[in-house]
Short mmCIF file of C-alpha atoms (C1' of nucleotides) in Angstrom, two decimals:
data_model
loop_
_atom_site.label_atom_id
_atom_site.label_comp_id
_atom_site.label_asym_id
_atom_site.label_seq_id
_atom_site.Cartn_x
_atom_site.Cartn_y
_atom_site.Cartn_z
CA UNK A 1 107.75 -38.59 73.34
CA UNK A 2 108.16 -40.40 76.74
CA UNK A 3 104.90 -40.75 78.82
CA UNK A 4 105.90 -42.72 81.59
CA UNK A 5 106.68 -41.32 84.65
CA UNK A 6 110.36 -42.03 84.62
CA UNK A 7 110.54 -40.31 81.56
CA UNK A 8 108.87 -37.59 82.58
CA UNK A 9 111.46 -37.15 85.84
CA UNK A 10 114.70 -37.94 83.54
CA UNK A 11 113.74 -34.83 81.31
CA UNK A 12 114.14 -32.72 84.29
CA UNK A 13 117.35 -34.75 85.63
CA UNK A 14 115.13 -35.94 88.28
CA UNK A 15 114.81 -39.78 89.44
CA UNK A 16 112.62 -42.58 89.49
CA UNK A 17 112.21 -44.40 93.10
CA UNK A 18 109.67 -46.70 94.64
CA UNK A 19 108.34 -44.29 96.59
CA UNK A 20 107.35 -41.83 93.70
CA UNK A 21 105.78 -45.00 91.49
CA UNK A 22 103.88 -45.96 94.71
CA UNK A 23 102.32 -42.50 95.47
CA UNK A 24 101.05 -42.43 91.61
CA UNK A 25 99.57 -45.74 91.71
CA UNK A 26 97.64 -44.83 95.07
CA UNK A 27 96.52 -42.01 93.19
CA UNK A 28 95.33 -43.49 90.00
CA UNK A 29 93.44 -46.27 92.61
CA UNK A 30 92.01 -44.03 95.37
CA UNK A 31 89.86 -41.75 92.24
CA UNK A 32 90.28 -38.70 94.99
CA UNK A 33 92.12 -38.54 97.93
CA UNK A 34 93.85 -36.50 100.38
CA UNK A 35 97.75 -36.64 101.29
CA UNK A 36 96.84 -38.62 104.32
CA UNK A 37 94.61 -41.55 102.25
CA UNK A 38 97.41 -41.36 99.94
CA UNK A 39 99.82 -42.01 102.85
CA UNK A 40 98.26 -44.61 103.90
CA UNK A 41 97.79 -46.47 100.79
CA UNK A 42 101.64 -46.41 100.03
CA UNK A 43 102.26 -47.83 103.46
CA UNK A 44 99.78 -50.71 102.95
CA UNK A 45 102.59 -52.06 100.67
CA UNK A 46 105.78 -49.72 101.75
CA UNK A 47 105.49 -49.02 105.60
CA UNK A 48 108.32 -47.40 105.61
CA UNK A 49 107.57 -44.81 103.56
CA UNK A 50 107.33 -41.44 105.34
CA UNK A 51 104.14 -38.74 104.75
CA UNK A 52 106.47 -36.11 104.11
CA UNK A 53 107.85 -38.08 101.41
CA UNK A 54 103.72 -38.16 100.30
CA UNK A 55 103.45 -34.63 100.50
CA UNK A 56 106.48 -34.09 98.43
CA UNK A 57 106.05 -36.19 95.90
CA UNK A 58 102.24 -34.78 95.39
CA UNK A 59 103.54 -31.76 95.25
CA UNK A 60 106.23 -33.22 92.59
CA UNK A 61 103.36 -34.78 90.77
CA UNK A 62 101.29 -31.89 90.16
CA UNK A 63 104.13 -29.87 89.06
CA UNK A 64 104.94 -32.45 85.90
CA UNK A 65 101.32 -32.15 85.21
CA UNK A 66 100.22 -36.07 86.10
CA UNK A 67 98.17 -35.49 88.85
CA UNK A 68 96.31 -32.20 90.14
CA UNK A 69 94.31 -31.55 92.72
CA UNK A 70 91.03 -30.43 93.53
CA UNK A 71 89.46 -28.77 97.02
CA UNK A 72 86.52 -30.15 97.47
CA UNK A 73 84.44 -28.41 100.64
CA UNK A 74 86.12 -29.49 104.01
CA UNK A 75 90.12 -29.57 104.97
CA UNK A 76 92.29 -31.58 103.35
CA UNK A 77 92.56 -31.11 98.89
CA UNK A 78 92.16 -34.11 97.13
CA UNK A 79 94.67 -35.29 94.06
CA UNK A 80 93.48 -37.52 91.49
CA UNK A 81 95.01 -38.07 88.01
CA UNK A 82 95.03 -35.28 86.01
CA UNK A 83 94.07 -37.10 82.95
CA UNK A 84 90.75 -38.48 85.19
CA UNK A 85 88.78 -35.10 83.96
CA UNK A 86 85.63 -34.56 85.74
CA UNK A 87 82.88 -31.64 87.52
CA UNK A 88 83.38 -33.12 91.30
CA UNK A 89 79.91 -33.28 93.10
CA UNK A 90 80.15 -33.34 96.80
CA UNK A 91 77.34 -34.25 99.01
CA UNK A 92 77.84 -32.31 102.30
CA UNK A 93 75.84 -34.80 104.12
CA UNK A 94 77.79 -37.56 103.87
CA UNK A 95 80.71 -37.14 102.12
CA UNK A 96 80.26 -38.65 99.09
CA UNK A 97 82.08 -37.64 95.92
CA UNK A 98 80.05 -37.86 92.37
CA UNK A 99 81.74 -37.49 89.23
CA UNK A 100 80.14 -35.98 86.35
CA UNK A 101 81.84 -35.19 82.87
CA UNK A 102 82.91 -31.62 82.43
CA UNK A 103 80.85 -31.05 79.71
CA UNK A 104 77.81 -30.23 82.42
CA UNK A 105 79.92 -27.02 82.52
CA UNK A 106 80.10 -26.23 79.59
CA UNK A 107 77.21 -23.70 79.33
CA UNK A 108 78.03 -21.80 82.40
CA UNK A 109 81.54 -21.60 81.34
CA UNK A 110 80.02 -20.02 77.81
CA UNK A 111 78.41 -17.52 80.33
CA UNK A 112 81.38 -16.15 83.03
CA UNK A 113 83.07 -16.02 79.59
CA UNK A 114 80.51 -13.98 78.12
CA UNK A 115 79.68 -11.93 80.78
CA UNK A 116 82.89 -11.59 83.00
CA UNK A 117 85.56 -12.85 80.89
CA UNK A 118 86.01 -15.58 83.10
CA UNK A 119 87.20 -18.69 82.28
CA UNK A 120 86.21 -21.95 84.06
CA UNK A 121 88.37 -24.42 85.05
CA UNK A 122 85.57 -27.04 85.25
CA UNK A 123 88.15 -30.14 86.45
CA UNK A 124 89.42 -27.95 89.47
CA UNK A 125 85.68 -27.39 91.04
CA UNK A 126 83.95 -29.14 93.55
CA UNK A 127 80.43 -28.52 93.37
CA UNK A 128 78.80 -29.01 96.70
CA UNK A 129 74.64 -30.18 97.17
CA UNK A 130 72.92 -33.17 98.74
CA UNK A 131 73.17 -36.70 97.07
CA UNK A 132 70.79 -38.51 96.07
CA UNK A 133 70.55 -41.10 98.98
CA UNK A 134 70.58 -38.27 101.60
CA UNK A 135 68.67 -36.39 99.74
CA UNK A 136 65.57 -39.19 99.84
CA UNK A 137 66.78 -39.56 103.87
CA UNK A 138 65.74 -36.34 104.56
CA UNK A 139 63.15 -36.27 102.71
CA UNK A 140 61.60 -39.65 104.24
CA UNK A 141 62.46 -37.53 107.26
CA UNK A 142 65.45 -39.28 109.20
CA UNK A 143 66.99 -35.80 110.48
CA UNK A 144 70.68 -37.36 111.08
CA UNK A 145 73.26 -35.71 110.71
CA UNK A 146 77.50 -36.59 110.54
CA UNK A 147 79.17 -33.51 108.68
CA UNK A 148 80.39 -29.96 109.13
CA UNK A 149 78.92 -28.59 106.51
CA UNK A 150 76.05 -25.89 106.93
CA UNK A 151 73.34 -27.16 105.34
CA UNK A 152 71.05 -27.49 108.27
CA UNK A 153 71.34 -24.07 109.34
CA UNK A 154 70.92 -22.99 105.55
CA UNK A 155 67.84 -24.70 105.71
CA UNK A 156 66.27 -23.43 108.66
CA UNK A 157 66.94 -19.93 107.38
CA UNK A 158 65.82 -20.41 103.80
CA UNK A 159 62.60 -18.70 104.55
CA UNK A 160 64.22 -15.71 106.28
CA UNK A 161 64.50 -14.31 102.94
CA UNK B 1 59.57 -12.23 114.11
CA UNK B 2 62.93 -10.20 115.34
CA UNK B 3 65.44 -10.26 112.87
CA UNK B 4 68.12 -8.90 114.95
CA UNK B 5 71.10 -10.63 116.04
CA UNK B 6 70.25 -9.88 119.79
CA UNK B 7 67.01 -11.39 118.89
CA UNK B 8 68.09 -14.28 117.34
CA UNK B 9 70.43 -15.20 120.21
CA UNK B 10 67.75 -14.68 122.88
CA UNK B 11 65.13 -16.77 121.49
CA UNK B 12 68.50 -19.86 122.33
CA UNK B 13 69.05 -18.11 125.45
CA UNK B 14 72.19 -16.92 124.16
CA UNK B 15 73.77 -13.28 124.85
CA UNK B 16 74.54 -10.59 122.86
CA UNK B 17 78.29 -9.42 123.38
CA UNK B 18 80.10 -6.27 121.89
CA UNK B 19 82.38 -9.78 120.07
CA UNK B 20 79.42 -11.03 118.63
CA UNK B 21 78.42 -7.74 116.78
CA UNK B 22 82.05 -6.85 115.99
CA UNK B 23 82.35 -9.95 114.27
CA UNK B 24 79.46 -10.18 112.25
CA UNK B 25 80.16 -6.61 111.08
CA UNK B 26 83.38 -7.29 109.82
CA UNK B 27 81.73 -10.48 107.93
CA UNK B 28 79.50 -7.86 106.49
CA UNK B 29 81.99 -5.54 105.69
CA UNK B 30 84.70 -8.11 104.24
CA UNK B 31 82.19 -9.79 102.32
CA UNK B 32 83.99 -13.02 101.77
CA UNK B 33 86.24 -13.47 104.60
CA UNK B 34 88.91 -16.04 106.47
CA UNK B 35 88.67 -16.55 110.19
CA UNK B 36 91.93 -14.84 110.29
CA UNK B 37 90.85 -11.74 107.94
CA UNK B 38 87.43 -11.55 110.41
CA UNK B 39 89.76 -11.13 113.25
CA UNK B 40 92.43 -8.92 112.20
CA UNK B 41 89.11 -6.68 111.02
CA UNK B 42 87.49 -6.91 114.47
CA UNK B 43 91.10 -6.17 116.50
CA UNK B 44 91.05 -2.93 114.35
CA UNK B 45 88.71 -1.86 116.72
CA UNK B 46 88.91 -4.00 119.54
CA UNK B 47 92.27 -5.13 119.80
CA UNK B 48 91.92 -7.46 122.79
CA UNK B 49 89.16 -9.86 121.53
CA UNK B 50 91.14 -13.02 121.01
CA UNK B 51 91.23 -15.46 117.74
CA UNK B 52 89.63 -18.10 119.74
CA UNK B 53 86.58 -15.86 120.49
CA UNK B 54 86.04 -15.12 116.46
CA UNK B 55 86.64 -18.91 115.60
CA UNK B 56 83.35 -19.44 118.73
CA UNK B 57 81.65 -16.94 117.25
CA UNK B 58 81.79 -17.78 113.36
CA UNK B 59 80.62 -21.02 114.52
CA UNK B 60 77.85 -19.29 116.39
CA UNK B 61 76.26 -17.28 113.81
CA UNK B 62 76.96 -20.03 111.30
CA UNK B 63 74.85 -22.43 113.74
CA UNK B 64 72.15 -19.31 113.76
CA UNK B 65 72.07 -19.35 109.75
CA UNK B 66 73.32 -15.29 109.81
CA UNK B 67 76.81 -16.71 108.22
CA UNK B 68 77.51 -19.38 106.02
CA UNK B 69 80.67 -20.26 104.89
CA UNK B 70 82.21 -21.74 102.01
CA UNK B 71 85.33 -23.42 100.25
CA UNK B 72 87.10 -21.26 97.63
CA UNK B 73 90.10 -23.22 96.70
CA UNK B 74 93.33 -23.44 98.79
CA UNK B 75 93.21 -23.36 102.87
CA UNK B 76 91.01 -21.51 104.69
CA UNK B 77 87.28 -21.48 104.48
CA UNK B 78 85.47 -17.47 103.94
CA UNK B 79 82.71 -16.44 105.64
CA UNK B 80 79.69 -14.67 104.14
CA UNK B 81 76.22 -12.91 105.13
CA UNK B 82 74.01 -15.98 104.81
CA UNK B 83 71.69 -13.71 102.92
CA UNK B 84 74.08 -12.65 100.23
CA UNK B 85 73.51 -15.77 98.21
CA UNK B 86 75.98 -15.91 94.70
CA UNK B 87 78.18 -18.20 93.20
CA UNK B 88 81.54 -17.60 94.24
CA UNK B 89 84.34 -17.59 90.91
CA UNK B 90 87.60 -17.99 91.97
CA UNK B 91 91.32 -16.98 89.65
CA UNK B 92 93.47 -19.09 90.93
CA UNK B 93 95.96 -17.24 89.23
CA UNK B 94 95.48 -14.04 91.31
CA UNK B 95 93.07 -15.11 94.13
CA UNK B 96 90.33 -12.37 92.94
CA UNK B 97 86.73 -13.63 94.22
CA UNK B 98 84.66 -12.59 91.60
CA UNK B 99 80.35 -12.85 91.90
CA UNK B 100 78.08 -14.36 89.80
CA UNK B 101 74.42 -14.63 90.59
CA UNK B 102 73.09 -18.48 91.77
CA UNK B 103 71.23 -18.15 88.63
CA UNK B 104 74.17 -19.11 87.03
CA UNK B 105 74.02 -22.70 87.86
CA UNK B 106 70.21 -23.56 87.72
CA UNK B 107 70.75 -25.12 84.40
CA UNK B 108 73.06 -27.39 86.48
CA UNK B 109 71.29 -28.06 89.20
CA UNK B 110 68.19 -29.13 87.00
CA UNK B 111 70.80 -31.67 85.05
CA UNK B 112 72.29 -32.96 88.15
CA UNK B 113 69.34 -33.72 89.78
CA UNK B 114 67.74 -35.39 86.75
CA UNK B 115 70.21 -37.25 86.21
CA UNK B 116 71.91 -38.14 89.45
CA UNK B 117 69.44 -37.45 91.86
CA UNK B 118 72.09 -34.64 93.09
CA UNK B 119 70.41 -31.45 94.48
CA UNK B 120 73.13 -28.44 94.23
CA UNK B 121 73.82 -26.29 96.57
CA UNK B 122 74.93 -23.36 94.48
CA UNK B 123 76.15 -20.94 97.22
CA UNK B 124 78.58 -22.94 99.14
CA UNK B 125 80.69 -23.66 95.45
CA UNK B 126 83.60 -21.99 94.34
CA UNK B 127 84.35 -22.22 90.51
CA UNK B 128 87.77 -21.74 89.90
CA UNK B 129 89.38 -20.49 86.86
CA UNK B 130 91.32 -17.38 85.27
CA UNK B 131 89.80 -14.08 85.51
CA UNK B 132 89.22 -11.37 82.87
CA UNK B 133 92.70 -9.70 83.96
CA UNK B 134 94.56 -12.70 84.20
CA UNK B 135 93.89 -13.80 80.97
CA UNK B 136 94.72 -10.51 79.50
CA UNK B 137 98.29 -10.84 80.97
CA UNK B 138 98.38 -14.79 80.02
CA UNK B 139 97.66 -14.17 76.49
CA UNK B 140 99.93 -10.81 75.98
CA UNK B 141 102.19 -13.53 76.79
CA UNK B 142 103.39 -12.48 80.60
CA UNK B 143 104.03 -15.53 82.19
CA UNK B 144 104.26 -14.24 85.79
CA UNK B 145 102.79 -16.38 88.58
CA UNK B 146 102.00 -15.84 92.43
CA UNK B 147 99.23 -18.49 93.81
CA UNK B 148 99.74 -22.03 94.62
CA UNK B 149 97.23 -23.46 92.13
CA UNK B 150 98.47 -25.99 89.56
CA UNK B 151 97.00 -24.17 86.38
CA UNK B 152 100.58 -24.13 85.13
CA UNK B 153 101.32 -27.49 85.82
CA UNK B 154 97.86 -28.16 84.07
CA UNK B 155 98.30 -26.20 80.80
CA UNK B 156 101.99 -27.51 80.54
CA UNK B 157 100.93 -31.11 80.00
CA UNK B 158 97.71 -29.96 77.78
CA UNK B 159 99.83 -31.53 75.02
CA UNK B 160 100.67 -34.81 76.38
CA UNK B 161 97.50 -36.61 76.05
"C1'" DA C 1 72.96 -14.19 141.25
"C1'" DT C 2 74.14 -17.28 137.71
"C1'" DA C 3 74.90 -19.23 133.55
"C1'" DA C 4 76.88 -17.66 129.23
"C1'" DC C 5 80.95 -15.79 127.38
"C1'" DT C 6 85.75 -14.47 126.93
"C1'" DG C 7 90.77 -14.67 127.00
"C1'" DC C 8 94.69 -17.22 127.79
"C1'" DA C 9 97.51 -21.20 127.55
"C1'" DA C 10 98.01 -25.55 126.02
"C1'" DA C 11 96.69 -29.35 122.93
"C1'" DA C 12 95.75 -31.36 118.60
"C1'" DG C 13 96.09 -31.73 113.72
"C1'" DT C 14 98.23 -30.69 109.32
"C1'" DT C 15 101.88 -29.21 106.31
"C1'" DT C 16 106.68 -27.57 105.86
"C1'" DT C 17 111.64 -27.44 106.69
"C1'" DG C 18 116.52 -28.70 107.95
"C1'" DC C 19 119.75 -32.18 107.77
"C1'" DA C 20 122.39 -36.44 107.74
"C1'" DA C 21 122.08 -40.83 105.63
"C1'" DT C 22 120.83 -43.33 101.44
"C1'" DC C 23 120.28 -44.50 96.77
"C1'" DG C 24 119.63 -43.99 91.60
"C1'" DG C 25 121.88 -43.13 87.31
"C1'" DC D 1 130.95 -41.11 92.53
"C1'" DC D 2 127.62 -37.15 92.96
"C1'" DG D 3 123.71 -35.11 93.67
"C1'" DA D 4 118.75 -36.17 94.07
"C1'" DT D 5 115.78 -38.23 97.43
"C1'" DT D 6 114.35 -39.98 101.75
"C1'" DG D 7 113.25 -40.39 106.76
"C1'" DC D 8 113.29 -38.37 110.97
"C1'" DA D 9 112.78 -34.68 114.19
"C1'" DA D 10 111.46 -30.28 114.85
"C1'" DA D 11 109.20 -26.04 113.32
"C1'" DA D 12 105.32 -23.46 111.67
"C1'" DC D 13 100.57 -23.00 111.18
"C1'" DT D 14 95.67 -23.38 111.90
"C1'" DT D 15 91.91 -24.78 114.69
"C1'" DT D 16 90.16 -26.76 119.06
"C1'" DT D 17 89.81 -27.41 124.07
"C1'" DG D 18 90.03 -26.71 129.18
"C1'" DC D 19 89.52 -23.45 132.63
"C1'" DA D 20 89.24 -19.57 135.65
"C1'" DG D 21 87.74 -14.97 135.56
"C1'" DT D 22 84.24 -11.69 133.61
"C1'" DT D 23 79.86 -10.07 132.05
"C1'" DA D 24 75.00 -9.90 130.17
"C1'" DT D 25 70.49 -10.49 131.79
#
DNA sequence: ATAACTGCAAAAGTTTTGCAATCGG
DNA sequence: CCGATTGCAAAACTTTTGCAGTTAT
């Protein structure tokens, strides 16, 4: 069967343009990244090309199954290739995205099936913690701060309990 | 020490307000809540306190460590007791917010620290998946479909790889 | 009294929609 | 050619900000 992404449209009497090849290959090179990274990516090499257009052909995307998306702690979701399976680990300090493989999972998936009949999408998660370089900031003690998240008030009421 | 909100915002020189307890009741009482469930919740009984004032407030108490919030999957962040620590599971098929204790994950955490130097933060994550019901309906074969999440998109192109 | 707090209106940011022009097959 | 696709402008939302009036202490 036909893989490529014009084959993939021309099943569904859709069409191949520029502008869909573009946003797939800004995909596949950004890892993860939000409509707007996307959006600017394309227009590095097609400034014409509008966001809506982006948003669009995301949406497009993730409906033939090549790219999905993931939401992982502030605003905007992030789409990445759908094929690029992986736990997402977030540090809410900085930003940073981690990848590890899905199979870290694997046993708590055994578990919400066991227990709740739940079953884990591991690829769709973003699990959210400190990385490692922030994590050995704060511990060295450098107190700085440049995200929304709540750790620090976490913290400072982590002995309320 | 006093544990009560009107303590906690006078040790920061901050004011209790009628708002400020209407909100964090309804965070209470919703248990996992949007800024926009919070306030329909608090208008119930005080219809003039404005969206603006819960937004503040959430903010507030979040800043205080009473609330936390966290990401579980499409727009809108939910609020929480900070206290009511659990890892949130959420069917992306439905929307249902299931529980699971943090307990869950500490098999994770360990592995993600050893090997990445990644310290999880276990209460601010949202697993997504297909709960218990969901799958019932999936597997007795009806394909029905009302949330925004791509797990159809996903399971479509399962084969193509 | 007086500084914190609130409500309102407006701004800012993001995503969606309507439509005429364009372009792929 | 014909209908899918695009770009633009405007709409629809969600969240933030500025300010004058109100209220807790």
């Amino acid at each position: 069967m036909d893989t490529s992404l014009k084959g993939t449209l021309h099943k569904r009497g859709l069409r191949m343009t520029p502008q869909r090849q573009l946003v797939l290959d800004a995909v596949r090179d950004l890892g993860h990244a939000t409509p707007e990274q996307v959006c600017t990516r394309v227009q590095a090499t097609a400034p014409a090309v509008n966001i809506t257009t982006v948003y669009r052909t995301l949406d497009l995307l993730e409906e033939l199954g090549v790219v999905r998306h993931a939401h992982l702690g502030h605003g905007a979701p992030t789409y990445s290739e759908h094929q690029h399976r992986h736990v997402h680990l977030v540090c809410h300090r900085c930003g940073r995205v981690d990848e590890a493989p899905t199979e870290l999972l694997s046993g708590v998936a055994e578990r919400t099936q066991a227990d709740l009949g739940f079953r884990l999408d591991a690829t769709h998660v973003a699990l959210s913690g400190t990385c490692a370089d922030c994590a050995a900031e704060h511990d060295a003690g450098t107190p700085d701060h440049e995200h929304d998240e709540n750790d620090a008030a976490a913290r400072a009421v982590e002995g309320d309990r």
